[in-house]
Tab-separated table of C-alpha atoms in Angstrom:
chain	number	residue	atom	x	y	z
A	1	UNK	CA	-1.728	9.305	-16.590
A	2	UNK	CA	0.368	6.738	-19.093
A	3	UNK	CA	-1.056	3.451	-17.811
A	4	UNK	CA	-0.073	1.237	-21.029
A	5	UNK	CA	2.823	-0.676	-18.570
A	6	UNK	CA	-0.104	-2.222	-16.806
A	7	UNK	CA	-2.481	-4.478	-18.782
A	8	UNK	CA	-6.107	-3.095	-18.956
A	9	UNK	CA	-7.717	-6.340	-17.397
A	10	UNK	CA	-5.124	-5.850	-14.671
A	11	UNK	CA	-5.987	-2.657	-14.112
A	12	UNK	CA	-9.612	-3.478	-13.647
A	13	UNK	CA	-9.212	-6.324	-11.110
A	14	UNK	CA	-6.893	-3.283	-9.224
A	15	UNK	CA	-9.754	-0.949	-9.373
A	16	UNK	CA	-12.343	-3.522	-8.281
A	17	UNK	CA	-9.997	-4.307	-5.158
A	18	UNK	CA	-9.981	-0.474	-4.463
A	19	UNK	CA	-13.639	-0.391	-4.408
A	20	UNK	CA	-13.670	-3.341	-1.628
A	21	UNK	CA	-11.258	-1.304	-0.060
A	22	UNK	CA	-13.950	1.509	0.719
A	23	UNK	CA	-17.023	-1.370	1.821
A	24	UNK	CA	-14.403	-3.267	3.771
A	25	UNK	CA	-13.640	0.221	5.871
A	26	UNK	CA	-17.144	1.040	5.870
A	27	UNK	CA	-17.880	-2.183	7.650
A	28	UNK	CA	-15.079	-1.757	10.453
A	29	UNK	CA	-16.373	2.005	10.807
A	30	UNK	CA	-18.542	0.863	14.113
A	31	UNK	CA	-15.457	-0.671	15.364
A	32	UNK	CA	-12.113	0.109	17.527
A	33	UNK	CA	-9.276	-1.360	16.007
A	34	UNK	CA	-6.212	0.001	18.258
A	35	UNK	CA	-6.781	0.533	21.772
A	36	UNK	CA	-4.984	3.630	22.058
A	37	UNK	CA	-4.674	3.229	26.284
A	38	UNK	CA	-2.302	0.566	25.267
A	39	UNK	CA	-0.657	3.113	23.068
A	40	UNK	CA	3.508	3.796	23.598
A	41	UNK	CA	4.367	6.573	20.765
A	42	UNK	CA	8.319	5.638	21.416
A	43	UNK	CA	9.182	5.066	17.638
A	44	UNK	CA	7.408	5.419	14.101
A	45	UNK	CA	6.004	3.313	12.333
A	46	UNK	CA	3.177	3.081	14.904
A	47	UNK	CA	1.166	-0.639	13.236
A	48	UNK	CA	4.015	-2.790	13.298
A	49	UNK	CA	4.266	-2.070	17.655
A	50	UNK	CA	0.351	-1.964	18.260
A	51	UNK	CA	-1.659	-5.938	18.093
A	52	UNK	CA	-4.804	-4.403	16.293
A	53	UNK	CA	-7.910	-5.484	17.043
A	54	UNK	CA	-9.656	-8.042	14.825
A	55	UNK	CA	-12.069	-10.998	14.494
A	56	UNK	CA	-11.471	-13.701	12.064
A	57	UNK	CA	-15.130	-13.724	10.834
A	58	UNK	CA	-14.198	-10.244	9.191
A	59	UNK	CA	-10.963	-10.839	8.145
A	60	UNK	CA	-12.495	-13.980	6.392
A	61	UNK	CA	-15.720	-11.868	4.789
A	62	UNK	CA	-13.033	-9.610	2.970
A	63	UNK	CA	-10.788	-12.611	1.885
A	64	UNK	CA	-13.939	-14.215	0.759
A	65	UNK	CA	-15.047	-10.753	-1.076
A	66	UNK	CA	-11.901	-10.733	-2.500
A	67	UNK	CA	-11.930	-14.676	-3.990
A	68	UNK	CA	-15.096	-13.988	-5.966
A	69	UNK	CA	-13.323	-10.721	-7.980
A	70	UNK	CA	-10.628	-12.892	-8.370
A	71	UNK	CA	-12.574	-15.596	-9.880
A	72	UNK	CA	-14.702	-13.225	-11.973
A	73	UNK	CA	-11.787	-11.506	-13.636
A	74	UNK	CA	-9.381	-14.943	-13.392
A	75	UNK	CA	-11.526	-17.644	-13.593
A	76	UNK	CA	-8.409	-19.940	-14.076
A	77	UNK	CA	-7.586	-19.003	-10.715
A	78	UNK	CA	-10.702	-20.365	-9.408
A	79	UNK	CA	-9.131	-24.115	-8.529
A	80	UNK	CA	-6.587	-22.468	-6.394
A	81	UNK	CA	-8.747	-20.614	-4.340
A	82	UNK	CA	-10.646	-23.280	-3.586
A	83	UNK	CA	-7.579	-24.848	-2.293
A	84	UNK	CA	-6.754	-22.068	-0.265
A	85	UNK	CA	-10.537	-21.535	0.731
A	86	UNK	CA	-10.777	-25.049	2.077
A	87	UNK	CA	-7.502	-24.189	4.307
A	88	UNK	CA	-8.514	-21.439	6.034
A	89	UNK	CA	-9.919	-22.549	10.028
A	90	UNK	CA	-9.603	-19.638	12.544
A	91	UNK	CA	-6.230	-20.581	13.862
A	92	UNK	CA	-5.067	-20.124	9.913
A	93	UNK	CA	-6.761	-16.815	9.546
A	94	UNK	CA	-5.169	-15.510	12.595
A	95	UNK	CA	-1.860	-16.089	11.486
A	96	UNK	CA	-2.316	-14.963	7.913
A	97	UNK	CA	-3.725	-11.624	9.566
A	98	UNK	CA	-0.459	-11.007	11.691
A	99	UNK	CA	1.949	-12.599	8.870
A	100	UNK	CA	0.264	-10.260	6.085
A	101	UNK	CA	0.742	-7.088	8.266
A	102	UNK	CA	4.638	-7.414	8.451
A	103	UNK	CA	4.551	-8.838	4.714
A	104	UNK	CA	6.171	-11.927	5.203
A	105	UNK	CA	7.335	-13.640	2.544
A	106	UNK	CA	8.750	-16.434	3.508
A	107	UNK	CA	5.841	-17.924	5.825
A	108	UNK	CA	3.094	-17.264	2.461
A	109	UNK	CA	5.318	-19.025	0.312
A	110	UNK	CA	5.773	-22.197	2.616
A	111	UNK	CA	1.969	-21.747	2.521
A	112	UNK	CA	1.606	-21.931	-0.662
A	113	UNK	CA	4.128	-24.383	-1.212
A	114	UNK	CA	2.077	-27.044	1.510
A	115	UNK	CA	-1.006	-26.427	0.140
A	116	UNK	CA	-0.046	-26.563	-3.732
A	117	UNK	CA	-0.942	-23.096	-4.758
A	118	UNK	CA	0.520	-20.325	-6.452
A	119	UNK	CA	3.516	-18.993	-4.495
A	120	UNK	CA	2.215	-15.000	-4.847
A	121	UNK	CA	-1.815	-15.858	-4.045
A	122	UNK	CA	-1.812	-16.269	-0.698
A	123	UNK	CA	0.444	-13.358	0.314
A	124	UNK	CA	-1.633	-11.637	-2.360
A	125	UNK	CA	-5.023	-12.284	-0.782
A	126	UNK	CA	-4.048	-12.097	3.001
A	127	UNK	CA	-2.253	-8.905	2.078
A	128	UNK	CA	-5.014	-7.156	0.010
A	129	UNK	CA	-7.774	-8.439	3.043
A	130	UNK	CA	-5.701	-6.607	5.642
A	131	UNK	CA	-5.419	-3.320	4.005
A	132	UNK	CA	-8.729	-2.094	5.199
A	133	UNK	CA	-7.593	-2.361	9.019
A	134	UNK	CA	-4.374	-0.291	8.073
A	135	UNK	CA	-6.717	2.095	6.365
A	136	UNK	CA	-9.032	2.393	9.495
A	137	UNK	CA	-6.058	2.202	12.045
A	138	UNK	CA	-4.877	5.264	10.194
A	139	UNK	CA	-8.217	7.179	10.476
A	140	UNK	CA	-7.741	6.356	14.289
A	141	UNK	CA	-4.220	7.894	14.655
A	142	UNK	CA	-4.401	10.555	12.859
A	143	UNK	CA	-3.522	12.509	16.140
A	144	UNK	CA	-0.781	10.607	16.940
A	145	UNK	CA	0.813	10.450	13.397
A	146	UNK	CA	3.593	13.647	12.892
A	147	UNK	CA	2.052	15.983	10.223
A	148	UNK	CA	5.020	16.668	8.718
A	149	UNK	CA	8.505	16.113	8.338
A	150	UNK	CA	8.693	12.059	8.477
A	151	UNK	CA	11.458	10.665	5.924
A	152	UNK	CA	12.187	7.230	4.788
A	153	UNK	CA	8.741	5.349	5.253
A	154	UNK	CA	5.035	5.565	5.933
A	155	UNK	CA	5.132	6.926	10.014
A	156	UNK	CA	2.125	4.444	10.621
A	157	UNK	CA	2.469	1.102	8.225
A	158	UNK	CA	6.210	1.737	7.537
A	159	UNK	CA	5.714	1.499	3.696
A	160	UNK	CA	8.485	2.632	1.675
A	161	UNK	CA	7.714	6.359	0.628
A	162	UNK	CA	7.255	6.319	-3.493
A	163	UNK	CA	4.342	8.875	-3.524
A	164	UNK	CA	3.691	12.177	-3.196
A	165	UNK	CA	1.288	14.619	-4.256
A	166	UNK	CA	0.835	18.775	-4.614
A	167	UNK	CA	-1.894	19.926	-3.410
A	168	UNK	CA	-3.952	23.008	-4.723
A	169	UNK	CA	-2.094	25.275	-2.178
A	170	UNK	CA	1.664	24.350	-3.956
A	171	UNK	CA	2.247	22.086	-1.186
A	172	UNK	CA	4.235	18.228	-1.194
A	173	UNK	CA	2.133	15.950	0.789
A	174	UNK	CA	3.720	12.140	1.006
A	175	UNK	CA	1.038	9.364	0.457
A	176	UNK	CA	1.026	6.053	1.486
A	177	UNK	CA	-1.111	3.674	-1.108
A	178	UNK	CA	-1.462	0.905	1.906
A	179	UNK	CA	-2.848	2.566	4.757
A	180	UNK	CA	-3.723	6.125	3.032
A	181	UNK	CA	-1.553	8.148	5.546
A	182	UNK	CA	-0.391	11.680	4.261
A	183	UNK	CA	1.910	13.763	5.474
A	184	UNK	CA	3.530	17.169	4.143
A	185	UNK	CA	6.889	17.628	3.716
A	186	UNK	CA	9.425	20.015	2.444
A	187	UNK	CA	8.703	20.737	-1.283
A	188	UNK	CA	12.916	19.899	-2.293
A	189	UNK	CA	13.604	17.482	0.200
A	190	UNK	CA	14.355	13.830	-0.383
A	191	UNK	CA	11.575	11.268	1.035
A	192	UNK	CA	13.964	8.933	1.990
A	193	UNK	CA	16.958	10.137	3.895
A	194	UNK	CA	15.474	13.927	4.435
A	195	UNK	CA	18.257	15.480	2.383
A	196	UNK	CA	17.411	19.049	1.325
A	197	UNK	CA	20.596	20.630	0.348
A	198	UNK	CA	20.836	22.694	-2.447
A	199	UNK	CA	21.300	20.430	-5.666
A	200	UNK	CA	20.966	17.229	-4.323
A	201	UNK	CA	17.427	16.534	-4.851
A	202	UNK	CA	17.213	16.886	-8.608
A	203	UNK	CA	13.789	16.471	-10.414
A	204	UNK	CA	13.309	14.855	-13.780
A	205	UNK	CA	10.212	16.209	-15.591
A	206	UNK	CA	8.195	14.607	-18.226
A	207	UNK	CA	7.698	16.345	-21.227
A	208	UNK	CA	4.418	14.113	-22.290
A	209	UNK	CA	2.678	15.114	-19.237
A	210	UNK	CA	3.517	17.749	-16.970
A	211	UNK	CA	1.540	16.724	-13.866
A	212	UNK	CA	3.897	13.999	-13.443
A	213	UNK	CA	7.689	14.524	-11.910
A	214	UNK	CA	10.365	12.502	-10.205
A	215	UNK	CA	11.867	13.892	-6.910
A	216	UNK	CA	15.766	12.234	-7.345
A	217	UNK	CA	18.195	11.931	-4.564
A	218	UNK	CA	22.023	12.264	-5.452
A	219	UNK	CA	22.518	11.676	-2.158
A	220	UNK	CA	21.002	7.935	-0.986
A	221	UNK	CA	19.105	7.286	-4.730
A	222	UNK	CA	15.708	7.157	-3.625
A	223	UNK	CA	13.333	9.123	-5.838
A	224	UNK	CA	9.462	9.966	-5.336
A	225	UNK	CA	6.972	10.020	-7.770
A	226	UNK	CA	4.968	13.459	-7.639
A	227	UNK	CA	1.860	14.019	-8.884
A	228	UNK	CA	0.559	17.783	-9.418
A	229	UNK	CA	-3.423	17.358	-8.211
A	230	UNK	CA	-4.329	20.860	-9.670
A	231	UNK	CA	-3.664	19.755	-12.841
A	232	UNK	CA	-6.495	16.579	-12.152
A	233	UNK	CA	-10.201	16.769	-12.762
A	234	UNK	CA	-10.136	13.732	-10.278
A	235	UNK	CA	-7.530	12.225	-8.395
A	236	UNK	CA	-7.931	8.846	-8.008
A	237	UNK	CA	-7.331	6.655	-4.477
A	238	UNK	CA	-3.371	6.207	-3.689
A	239	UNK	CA	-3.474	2.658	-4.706
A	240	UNK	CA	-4.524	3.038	-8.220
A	241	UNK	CA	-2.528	6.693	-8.632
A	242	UNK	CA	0.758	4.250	-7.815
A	243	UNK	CA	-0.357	1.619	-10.101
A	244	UNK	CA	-1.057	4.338	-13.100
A	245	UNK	CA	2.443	5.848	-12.311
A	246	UNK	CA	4.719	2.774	-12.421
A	247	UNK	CA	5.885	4.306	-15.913
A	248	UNK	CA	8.071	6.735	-13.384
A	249	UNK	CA	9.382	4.085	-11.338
A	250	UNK	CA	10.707	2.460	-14.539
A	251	UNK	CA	12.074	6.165	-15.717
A	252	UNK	CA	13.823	6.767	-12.347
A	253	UNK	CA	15.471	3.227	-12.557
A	254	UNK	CA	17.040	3.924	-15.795
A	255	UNK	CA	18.098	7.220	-14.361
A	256	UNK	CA	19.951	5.071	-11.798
A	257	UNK	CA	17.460	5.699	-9.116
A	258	UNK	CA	16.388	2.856	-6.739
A	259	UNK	CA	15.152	2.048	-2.924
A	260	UNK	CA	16.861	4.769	-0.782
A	261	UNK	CA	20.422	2.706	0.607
A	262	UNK	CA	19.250	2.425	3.878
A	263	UNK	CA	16.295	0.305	2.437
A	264	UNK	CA	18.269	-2.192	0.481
A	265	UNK	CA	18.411	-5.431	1.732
């Protein structure tokens, strides 16, 4: 994949946060993080209506995991973190748990703001720390979670859809690189608003490499990037696949392809 967008040495602190990703699961594997007795499929996304189960003493092992990779590949960052380190008690930790699951914004950057930080690090860090609960609250629904046919967003973090892949039987598969959640889906159908009439999904192929393609929608202009995996000695995990395909989100944009309308704030 064309990866020259992203810098190498930000591509390696990526990777390194992808291998935390696997210890952090493997250390919640003993554990129960939704209660699924206290489960109500009304709607999908399922995460943002459960309160997942957690203990700040984890949550605060991964964000600590996370600081030294930081520091080893930023070391300029390292005064910062300290800062933020010195600010987390457990009443802190609880709320940057809960905050970093919806993604919000606002309440990291007031953070960051009171304790003289970065505005991005601490949404950055509580974010990246809480991925390994989506990742094992998706192992844990799998039953619940619709195998197919989902448009518009991840059915169990809500992510906006932007990935897809073909698997060795010709079929689409949607991928979510936060929580790792895959479901199929028509093969010409838009992600976003489900559109599959003839002509209005159009895809854009890349003549440098012919595992790559852009799903566009006419229709709402949301496009998916979609990744032929029998063309890949290896595929790599859905984080780093997005991050070594941002060259199509910048091709789809100058097609005049964006966030599906219905996710445009």
């Amino acid at each position: 994949m064309k990866t020259e967008i992203i810098s190498p040495e930000y591509m390696k602190l990526q990777e390194e946060i992808s291998v935390l990703y696997t210890r952090w699961v493997g250390a919640l594997s003993q554990q129960t993080i939704v209660e699924k007795e206290k489960l109500d499929v009304k709607q999908f996304p399922l995460l943002p209506q459960i309160d997942l189960q957690f203990n700040e003493k984890d949550y605060h092992s991964f964000l600590q995991d996370l600081f030294q990779v930081l520091k080893e590949n930023k070391p300029e960052l390292s005064e910062d973190l300290a800062k933020i380190e010195a600010g987390l008690d457990d009443e802190t930790l609880t709320k940057w748990f809960h905050e970093a699951l919806i993604v919000n914004t606002y309440y990291f950057a007031d953070w960051a703001e009171k304790h003289l930080v970065p505005e991005w690090l601490p949404l950055y860090a509580a974010e990246h720390a809480v991925r390994p609960y989506l990742q094992k609250s998706a192992i844990e629904l799998k039953d619940e979670l619709p195998k197919q046919g989902h448009a518009g967003g991840c059915p169990c973090c809500g992510e906006p859809v932007r990935l897809a892949l073909i698997n060795k039987d010709g079929k689409k598969a949607l991928l979510c690189p936060r929580c790792h959640t895959k479901w199929e889906q028509k093969k010409i159908a838009c992600a976003h608003c489900g559109s599959d009439a003839q002509g209005e999904v159009v895809v854009l192929k890349l003549e440098e490499d012919e595992r790559a393609e852009i799903y566009a929608c006419k229709s709402c202009k949301g496009y998916t990037k979609v990744i032929d995996t029998r063309k890949m000695l290896e595929v790599p995990a859905p984080e780093i696949l997005d991050l070594q395909t941002i060259h199509l989100d910048y091709i789809a944009q100058e097609n005049g392809y964006g966030l599906a309308e219905n996710e445009k704030h």
